[in-house]
XYZ file of C-alpha atoms in Angstrom:
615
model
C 0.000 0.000 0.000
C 1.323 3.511 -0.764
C 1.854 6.152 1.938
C -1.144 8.182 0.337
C -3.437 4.935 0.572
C -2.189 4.594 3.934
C -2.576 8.271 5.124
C -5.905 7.866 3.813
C -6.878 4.765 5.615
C -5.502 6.052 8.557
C -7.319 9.296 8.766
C -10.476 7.805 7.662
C -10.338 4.944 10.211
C -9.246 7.511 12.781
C -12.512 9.900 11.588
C -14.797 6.627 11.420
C -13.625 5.072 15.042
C -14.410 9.121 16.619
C -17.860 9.403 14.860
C -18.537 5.605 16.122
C -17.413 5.835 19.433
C -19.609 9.532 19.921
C -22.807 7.826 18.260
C -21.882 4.666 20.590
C -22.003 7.359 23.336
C -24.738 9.292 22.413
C -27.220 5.882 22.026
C -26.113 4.655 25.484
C -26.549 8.258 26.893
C -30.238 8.406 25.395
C -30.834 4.392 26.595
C -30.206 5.017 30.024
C -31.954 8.303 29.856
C -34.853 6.148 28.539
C -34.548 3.953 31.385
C -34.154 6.078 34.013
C -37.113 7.904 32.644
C -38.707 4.506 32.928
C -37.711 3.460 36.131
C -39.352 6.325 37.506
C -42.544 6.216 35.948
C -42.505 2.460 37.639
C -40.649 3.700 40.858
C -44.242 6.293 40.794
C -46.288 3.277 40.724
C -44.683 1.389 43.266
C -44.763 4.586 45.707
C -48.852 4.964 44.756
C -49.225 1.058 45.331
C -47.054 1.338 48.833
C -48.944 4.328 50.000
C -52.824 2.592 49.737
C -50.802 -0.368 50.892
C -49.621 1.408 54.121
C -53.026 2.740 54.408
C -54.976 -0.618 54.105
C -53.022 -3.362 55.673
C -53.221 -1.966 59.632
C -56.872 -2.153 59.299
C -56.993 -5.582 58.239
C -57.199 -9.222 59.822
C -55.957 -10.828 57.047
C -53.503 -8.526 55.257
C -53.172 -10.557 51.759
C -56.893 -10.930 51.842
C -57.276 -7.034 52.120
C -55.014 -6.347 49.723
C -56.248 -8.542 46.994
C -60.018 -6.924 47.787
C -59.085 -3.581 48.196
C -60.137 -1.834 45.327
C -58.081 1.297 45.422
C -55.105 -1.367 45.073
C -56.997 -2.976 42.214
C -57.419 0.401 40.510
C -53.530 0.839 40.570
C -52.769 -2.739 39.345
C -55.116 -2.435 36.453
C -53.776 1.579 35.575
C -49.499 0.433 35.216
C -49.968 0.786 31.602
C -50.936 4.487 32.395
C -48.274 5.499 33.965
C -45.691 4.157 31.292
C -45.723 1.915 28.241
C -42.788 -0.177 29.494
C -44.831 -1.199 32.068
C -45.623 -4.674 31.200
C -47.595 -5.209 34.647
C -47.588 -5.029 38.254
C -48.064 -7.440 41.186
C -47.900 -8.058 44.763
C -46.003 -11.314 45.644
C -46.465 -13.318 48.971
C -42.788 -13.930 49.547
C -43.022 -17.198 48.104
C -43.225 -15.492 44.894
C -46.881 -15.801 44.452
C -48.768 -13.351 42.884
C -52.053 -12.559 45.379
C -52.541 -9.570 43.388
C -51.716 -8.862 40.028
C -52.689 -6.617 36.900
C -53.752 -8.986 34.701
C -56.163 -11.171 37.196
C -55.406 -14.435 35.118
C -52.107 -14.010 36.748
C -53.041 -14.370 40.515
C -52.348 -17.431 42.161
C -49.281 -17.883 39.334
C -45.761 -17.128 40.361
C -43.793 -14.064 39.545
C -39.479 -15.100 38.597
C -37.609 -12.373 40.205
C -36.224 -10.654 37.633
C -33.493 -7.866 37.661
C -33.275 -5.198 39.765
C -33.308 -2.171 37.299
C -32.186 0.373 39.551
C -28.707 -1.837 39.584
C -28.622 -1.980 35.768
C -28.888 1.558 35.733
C -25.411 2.000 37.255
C -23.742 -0.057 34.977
C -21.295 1.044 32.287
C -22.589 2.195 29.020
C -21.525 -0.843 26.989
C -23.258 -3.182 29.753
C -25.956 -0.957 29.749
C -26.862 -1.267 26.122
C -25.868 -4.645 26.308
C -28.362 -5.428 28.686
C -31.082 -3.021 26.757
C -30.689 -5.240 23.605
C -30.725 -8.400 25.761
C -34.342 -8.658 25.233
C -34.716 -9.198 29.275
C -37.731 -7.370 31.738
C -36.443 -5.894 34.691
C -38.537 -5.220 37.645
C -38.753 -2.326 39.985
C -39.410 -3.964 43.175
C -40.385 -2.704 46.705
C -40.648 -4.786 50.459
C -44.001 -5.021 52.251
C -43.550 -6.114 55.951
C -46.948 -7.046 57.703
C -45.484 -8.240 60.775
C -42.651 -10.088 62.135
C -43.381 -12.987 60.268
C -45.559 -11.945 57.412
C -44.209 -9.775 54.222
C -45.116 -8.903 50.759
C -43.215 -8.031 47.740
C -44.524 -4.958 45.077
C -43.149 -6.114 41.864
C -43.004 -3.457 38.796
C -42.260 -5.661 35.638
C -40.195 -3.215 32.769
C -40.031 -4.481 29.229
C -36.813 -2.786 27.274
C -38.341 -3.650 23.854
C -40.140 -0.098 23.658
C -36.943 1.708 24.307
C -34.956 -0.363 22.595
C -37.386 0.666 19.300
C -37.068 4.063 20.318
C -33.123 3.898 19.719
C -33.807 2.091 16.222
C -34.103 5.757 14.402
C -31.343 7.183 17.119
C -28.712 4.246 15.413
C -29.879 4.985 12.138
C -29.153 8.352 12.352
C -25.868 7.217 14.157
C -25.324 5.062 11.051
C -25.401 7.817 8.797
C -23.131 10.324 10.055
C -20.381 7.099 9.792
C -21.194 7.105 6.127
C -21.622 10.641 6.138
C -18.558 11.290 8.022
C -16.503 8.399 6.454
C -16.949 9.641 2.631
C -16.143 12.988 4.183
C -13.142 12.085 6.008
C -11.833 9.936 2.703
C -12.064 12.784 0.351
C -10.284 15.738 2.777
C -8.197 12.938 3.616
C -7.022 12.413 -0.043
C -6.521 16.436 -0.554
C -5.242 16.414 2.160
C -2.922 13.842 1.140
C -2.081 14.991 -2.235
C -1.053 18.303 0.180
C 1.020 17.035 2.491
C 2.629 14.359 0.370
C 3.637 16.811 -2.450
C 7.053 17.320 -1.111
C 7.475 13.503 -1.333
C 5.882 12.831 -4.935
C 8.371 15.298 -5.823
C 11.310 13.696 -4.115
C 9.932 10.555 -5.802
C 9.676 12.181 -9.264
C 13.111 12.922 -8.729
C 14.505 9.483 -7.798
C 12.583 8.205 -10.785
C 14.316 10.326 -13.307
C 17.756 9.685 -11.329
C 17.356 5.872 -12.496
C 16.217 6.532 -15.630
C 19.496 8.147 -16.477
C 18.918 11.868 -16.228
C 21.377 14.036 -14.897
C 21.813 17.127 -12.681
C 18.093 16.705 -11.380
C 16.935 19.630 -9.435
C 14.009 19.394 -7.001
C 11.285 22.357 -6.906
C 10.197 21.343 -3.140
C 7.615 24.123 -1.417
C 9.328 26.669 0.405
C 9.889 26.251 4.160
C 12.454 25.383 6.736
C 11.413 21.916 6.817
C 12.065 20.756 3.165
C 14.947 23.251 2.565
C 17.426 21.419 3.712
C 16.143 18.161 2.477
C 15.923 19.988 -1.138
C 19.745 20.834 -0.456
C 20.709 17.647 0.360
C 18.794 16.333 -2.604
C 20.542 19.306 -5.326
C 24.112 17.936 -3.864
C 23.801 14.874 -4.336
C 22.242 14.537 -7.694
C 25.191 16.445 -8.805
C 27.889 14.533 -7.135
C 26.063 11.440 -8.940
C 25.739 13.379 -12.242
C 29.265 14.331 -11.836
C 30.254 10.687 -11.052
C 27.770 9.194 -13.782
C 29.383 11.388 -16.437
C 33.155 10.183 -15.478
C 31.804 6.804 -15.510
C 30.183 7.009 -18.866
C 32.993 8.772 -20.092
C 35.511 6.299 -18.731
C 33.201 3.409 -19.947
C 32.495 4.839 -23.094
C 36.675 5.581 -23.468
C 37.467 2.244 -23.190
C 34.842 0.119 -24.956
C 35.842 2.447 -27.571
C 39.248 1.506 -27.375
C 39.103 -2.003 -26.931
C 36.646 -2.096 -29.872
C 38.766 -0.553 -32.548
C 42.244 -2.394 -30.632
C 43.643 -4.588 -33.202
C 45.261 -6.694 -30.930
C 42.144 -9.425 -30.521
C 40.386 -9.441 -26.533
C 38.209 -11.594 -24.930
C 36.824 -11.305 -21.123
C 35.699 -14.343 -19.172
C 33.975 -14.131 -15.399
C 35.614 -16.504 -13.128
C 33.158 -19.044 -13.696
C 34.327 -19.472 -17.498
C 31.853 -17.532 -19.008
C 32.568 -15.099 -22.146
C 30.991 -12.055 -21.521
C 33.090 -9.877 -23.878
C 34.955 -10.206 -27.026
C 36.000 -7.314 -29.285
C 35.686 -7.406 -33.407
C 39.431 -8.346 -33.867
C 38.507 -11.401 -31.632
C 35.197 -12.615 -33.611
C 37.281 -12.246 -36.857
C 40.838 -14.080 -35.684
C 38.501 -16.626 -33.545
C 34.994 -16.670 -34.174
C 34.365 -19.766 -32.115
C 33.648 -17.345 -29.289
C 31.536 -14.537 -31.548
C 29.377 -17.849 -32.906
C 29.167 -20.272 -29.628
C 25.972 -20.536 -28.186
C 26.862 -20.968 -24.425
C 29.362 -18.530 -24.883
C 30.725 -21.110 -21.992
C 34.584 -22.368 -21.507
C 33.553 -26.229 -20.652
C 31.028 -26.537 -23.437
C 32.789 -24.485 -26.535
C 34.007 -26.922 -29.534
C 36.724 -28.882 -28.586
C 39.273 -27.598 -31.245
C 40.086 -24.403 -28.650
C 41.328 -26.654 -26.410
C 44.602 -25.214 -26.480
C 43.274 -21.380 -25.789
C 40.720 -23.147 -23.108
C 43.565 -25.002 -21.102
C 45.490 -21.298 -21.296
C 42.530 -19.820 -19.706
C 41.730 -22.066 -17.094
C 44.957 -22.166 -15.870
C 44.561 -18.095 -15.440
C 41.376 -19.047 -13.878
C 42.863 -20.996 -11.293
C 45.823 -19.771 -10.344
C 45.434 -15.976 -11.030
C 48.092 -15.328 -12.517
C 49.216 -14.349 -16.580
C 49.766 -17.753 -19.113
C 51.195 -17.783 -22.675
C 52.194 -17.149 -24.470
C 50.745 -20.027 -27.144
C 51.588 -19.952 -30.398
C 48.873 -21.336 -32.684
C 48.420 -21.643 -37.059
C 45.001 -20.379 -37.933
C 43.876 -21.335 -41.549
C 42.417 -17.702 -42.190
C 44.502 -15.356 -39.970
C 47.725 -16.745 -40.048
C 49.787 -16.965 -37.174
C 48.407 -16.247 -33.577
C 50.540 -15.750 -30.226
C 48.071 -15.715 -27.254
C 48.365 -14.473 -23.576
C 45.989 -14.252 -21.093
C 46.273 -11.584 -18.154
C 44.154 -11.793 -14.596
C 41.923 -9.020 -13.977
C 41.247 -7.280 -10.345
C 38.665 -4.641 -9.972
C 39.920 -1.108 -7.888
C 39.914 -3.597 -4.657
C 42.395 -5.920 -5.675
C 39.102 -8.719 -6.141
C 39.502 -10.971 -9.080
C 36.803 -10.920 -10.931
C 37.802 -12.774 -14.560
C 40.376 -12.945 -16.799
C 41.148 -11.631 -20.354
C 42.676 -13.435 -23.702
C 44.727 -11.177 -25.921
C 44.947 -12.576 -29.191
C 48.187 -11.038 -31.504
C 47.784 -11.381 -35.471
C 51.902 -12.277 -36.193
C 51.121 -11.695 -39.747
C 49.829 -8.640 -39.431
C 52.966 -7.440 -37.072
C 55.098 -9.259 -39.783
C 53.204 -7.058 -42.190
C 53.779 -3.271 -40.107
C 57.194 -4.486 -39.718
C 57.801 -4.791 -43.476
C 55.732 -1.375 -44.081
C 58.333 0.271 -41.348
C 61.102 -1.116 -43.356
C 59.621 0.370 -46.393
C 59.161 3.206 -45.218
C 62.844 3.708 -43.579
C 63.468 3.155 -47.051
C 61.444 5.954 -48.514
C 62.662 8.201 -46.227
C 66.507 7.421 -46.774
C 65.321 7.596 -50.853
C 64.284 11.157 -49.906
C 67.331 12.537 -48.072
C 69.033 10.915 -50.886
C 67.039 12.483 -53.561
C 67.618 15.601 -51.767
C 70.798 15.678 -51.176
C 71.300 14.575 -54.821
C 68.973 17.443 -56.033
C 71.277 19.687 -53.558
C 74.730 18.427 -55.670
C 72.944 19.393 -58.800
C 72.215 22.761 -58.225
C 76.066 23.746 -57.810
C 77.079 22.230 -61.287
C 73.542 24.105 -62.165
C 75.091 27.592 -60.692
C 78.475 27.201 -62.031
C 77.030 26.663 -65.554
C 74.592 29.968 -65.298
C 77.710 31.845 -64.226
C 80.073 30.856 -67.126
C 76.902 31.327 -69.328
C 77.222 34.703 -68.218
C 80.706 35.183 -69.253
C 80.223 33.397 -72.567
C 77.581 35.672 -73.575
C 79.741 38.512 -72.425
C 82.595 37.716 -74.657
C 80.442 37.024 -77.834
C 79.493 40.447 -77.276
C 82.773 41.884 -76.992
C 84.148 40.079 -80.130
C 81.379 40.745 -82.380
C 81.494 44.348 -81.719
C 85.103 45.228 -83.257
C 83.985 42.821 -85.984
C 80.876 45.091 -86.732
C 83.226 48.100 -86.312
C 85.629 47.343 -88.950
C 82.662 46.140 -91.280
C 81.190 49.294 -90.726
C 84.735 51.058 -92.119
C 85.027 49.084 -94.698
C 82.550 51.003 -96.981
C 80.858 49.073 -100.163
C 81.342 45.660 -98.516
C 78.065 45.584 -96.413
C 77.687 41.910 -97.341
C 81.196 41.138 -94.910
C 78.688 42.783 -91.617
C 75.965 40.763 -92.218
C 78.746 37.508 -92.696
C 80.446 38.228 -89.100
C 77.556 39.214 -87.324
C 75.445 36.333 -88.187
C 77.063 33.656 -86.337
C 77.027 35.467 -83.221
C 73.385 36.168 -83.124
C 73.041 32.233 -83.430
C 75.510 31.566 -80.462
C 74.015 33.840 -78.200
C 70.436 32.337 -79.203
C 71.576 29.172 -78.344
C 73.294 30.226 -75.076
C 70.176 31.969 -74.382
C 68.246 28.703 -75.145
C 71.023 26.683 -72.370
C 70.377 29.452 -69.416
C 66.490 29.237 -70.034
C 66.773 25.295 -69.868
C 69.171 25.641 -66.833
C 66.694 28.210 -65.179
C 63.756 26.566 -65.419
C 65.738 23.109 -63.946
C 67.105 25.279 -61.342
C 63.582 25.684 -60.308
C 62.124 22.225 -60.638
C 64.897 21.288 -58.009
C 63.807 24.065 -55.446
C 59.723 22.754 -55.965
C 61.571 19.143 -55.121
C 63.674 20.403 -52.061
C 60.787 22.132 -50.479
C 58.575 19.353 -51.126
C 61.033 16.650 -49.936
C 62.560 19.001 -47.165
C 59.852 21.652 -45.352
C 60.433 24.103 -42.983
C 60.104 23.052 -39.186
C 56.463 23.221 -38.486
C 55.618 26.189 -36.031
C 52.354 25.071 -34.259
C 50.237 27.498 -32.850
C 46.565 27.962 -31.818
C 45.253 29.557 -35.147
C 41.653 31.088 -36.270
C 40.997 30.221 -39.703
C 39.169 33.536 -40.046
C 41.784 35.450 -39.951
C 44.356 32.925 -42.582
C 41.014 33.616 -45.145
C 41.154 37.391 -44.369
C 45.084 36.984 -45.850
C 44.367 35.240 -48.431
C 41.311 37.347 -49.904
C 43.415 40.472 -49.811
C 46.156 38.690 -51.412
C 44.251 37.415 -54.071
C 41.568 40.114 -54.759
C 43.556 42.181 -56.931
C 44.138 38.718 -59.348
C 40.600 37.594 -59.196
C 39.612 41.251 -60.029
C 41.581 41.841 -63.073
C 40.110 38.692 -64.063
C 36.056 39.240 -63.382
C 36.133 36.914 -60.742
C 34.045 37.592 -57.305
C 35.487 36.591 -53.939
C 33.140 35.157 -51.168
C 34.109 34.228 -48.051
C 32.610 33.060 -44.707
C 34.429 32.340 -41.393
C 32.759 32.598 -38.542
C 35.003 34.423 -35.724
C 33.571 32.331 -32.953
C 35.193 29.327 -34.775
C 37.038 26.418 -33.050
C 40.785 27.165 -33.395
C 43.337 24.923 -34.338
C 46.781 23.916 -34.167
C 48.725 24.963 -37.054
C 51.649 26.360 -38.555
C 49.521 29.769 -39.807
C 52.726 30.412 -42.866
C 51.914 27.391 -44.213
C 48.545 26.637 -43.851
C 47.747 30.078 -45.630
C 50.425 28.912 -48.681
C 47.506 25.944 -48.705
C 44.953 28.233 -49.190
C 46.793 30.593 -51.619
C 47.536 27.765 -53.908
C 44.608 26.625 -54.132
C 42.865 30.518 -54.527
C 45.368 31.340 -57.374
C 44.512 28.100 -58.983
C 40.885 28.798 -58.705
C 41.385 31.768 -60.345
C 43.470 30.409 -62.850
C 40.535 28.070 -63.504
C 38.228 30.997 -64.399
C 39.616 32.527 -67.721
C 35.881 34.293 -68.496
C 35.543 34.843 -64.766
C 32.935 33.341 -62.375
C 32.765 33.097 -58.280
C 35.367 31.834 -56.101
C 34.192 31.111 -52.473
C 36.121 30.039 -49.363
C 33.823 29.062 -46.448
C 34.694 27.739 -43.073
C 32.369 25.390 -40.947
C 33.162 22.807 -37.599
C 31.931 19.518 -37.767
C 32.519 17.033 -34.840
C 36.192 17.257 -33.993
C 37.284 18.605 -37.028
C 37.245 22.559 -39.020
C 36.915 22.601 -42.488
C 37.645 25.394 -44.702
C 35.833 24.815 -48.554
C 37.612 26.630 -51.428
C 35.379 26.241 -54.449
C 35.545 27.942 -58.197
C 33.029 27.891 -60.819
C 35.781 27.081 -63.704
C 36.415 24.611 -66.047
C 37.165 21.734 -63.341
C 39.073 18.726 -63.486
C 38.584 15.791 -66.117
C 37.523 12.534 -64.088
C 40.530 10.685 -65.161
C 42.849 13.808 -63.859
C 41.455 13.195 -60.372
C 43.987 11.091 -59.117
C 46.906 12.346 -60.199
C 46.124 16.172 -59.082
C 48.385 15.707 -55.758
C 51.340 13.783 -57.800
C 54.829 15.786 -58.157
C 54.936 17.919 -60.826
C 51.739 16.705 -62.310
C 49.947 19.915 -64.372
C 47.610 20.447 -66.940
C 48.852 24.221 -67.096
C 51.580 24.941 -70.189
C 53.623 26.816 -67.445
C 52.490 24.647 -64.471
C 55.000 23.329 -62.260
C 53.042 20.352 -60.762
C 53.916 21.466 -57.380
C 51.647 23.593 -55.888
C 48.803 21.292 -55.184
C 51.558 18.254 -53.775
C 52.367 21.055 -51.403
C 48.824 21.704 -50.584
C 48.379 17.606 -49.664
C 51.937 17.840 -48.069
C 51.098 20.473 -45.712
C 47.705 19.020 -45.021
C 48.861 15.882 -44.142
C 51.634 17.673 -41.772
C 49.083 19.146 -39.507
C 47.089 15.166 -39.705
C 44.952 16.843 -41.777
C 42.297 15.419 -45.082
C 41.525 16.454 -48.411
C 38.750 15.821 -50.054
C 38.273 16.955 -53.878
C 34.858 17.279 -56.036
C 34.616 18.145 -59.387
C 32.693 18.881 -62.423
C 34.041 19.375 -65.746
C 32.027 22.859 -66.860
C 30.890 23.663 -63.624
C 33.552 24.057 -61.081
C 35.882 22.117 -58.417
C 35.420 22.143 -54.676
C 38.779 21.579 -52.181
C 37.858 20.594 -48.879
C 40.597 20.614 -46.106
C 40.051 19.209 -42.616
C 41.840 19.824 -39.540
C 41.562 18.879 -35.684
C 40.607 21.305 -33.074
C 43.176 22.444 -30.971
């Protein structure tokens, strides 16, 4: 039963049990008023009989005789009725109980049974009393005659309670209905009442309630008053200590199933009793006897992991790290197992935990590793090869230099002395011819040695850039730079510059030199895109963990098959491209662990898309 159904109940029951008890009261206050009233109306007869008694039996010879003649006595017998309707008769008794004289005449001779002595009933309690009322008894009023030393009488007034009791009939009825009355009263104040008093606790209830369903940082909105004040305190404090400790949990919970499900080392968790209760995706795909058993049970798995169950019943038993085992899977290769005991923060053991460790796989990073140590040494070769070249490269554009200053200085005299000699123009146009042609073809070597001078700088800053500077960097202000720096291009070519970057944008952790040569290159090549002009837009947006910044034209885009080979070394579409520009934008994207995502449409434009980590 709830405490309202029981607050109810009680106040009822305690309203019901005071109207009872008063009614109770009040019938056996207006009984023996009834019967008192009674008894005197018979205690008025027996005087009237005594007194013509008194006055008749001196006289006499015989005083039964008298007594039974006398009609004044008669007269009184035959009147009891008169004086009340209990009356049910009247007599007078030799004191062998006979009746000598009586009311009812049919009755003399006959003996009267003593019955009881109203006056004592009349001091009785008022439970007895209405005990004895509904008894159905007659009680007598009864008075001593003495006619002598050896001779008495008895005046017996017979009272019948039936009358009385009938006149209490309506009295309990009434009584009856005021319980009813005062019982579907007393229920409904007793349920506002209720609903009143027990607001405080609904709402600490309501509260509890929404504690176990999860929510946190519940606040209570108790009524005001000293007595729930402190209660509603108590409450506030500690659903934020458990909010507080729910979210550490969750995070902590959430931290490392997340871990252990994208570990690719394979783990498996078994209670102390042998059953699996965990395993991780590595584990259902290098073992999927435990992903696909159906009692997820030690004792009843197949019996080809016998191996792996011996390891982990010994753990089991003794508590303490086995393996490792070494064991030839058909699909996964090579496996080396372990399993490790695990304690909870009081040192209890409460299961253990198989690691499963893909050897092909490790055999696999290992070779990647190598290959990459190789790469890298390839590079520092390359560069310092690249970094040889460019001497031999220098030396050659110096003595270029001289070259073409010495053809210079001999075929001047030459044209000086053709100029004297008069008539013979054809001899000037004979010496000065081949020295145009050498210094066209020296001119032809510097170009050539120029533009390989700069193919090896595009290679050494792609092989060898600058030390990253990291710094907490808004992106608005990078796209501020690079629309001022590229506005007066995009202008003089009828392109439009959008931007939007949000100040209140999520910083992040960059080298701000290079990550605005990023978005240069890939501006100016926007705009390079756009011969007729169009739009060029550069928006910024967060999304989860990561900022991205868009740069999108609406040029001539990129050919499908072009797509992949956009971020190669020195790939370029351009007659005076250099192919290194957009390998610089990937290379300094992938520098700060960065993406890039490219969409494109041939006629209708190409969208860049770099993403980088908050800071």
């Amino acid at each position: 039963m709830s405490i309202k159904s029981r607050q109810v109940a009680g106040v009822t029951s305690l309203v019901v049990v005071i109207v009872a008890a008063l009614s109770a009261y009040h019938l056996a206050t207006l009984a023996r008023l009834s019967l008192t009233e009674t008894a005197s109306r018979g205690d008025m007869l027996r005087q009237a009989i005594y007194q013509r008694a008194f006055d008749v039996v001196p006289m006499a010879k015989d005083p039964y005789t008298a007594l039974q003649q006398d009609g004044g006595i008669r007269a009184l017998l035959e009147s009891a009725a008169g004086y009340s309707p209990n009356v049910t008769y009247a007599a007078i008794v030799n004191r062998d109980g006979i009746a000598f004289a009586h009311s009812f005449k049919s009755e003399q001779g006959q003996r009267v049974p003593d019955q009881e002595d109203l006056t004592k009933v009349l001091n009785r309690s008022a439970f007895e009393l209405l005990r004895a009322l509904y008894s159905d008894q007659t009680f007598e009023v009864r008075q001593q005659l003495l006619f002598g030393e050896q001779e008495s009488a008895t005046i017996k007034i017979g009272i019948s309670t039936l009358l009385v009791k009938n006149e209490l009939q309506e009295a309990f009825r009434l009584a009856a209905r005021n319980v009813v009355l005062a019982l579907l009263i007393s229920t409904a104040v007793a349920m506002l009442l209720a609903q009143w008093m027990l607001r405080p606790i609904h709402v600490i209830q309501s509260g509890l309630t929404r504690l176990g369903r999860g929510e946190l940082d519940v606040r209570l909105e108790l009524p005001d008053g000293a007595e729930f004040k402190d209660l509603g305190s108590s409450f506030d404090a500690v659903s934020a200590q458990l909010s507080e400790s729910r979210a550490k949990a969750l995070t902590s919970a959430t931290d490392f199933e997340s871990v252990v499900e994208n570990l690719e080392d394979a783990v498996a968790l078994f209670s102390p009793d042998g059953k699996l209760i965990f395993c991780n995706p590595a584990m259902a795909t290098v073992l999927p006897q435990f992903a696909t058993s159906p009692t997820r049970h030690l004792a009843e798995m197949a019996p080809e992991i016998d191996p792996i169950r011996s390891l982990i019943e010994r753990t089991l038993d003794s508590h303490q790290p086995q393996g490792p085992l070494t064991q030839a899977e058909d699909k996964s290769g090579e496996l080396l197992l372990m399993t490790h005991p695990i304690d909870d923060g009081h040192g209890t053991f409460v299961g253990a935990m198989l690691v499963a460790r893909n050897l092909g796989f490790m055999t696999q990073v290992h070779s990647t590793l190598n290959y990459s140590r190789k790469l890298a040494a390839l590079g520092r070769l390359m560069a310092g090869v690249a970094h040889e070249v460019k001497n031999p490269l220098n030396a050659m554009t110096i003595h270029l230099e001289l070259l073409r200053s010495k053809i210079a200085r001999a075929a001047t005299p030459a044209a000086a002395a053709a100029g004297r000699g008069g008539p013979a123009g054809g001899r000037d146009l004979a010496v000065a011819s081949p020295a145009q042609d050498i210094t066209k073809h020296v001119d032809i070597i510097a170009a050539e040695i120029q533009r390989l001078d700069q193919v090896l700088n595009g290679f050494l800053r792609f092989a060898r850039p600058d030390e990253l500077k990291l710094q907490p960097v808004h992106l608005s202000t990078v796209v501020s730079d690079v629309v001022t720096t590229v506005t007066p291009e995009a202008e003089a070519r009828r392109i439009s510059v959008r931007h939007d970057c949000p100040r209140d944008l999520p910083e992040i952790n960059a080298d701000p030199a290079m990550i605005r040569q990023a978005l240069l290159n890939l501006a100016l090549n926007g705009c390079q895109a756009m011969a007729d002009g169009g739009t060029l837009r550069i928006n910024c947006h967060a999304s989860g963990r990561r900022v991205h910044v868009d740069v999108e034209d609406t040029g001539v885009g990129i050919p499908p098959e072009n797509l992949q080979k956009i971020f190669d070394l020195y790939f370029t579409t351009k007659e005076k491209g250099s192919g290194i520009g957009l390998s610089m934008v990937y290379r300094i994207v992938q520098l700060h662990d960065g993406e890039v995502e490219v969409q494109s449409t041939p006629g209708r434009g190409t969208r860049f898309r770099l993403a980088f980590p908050k800071a």
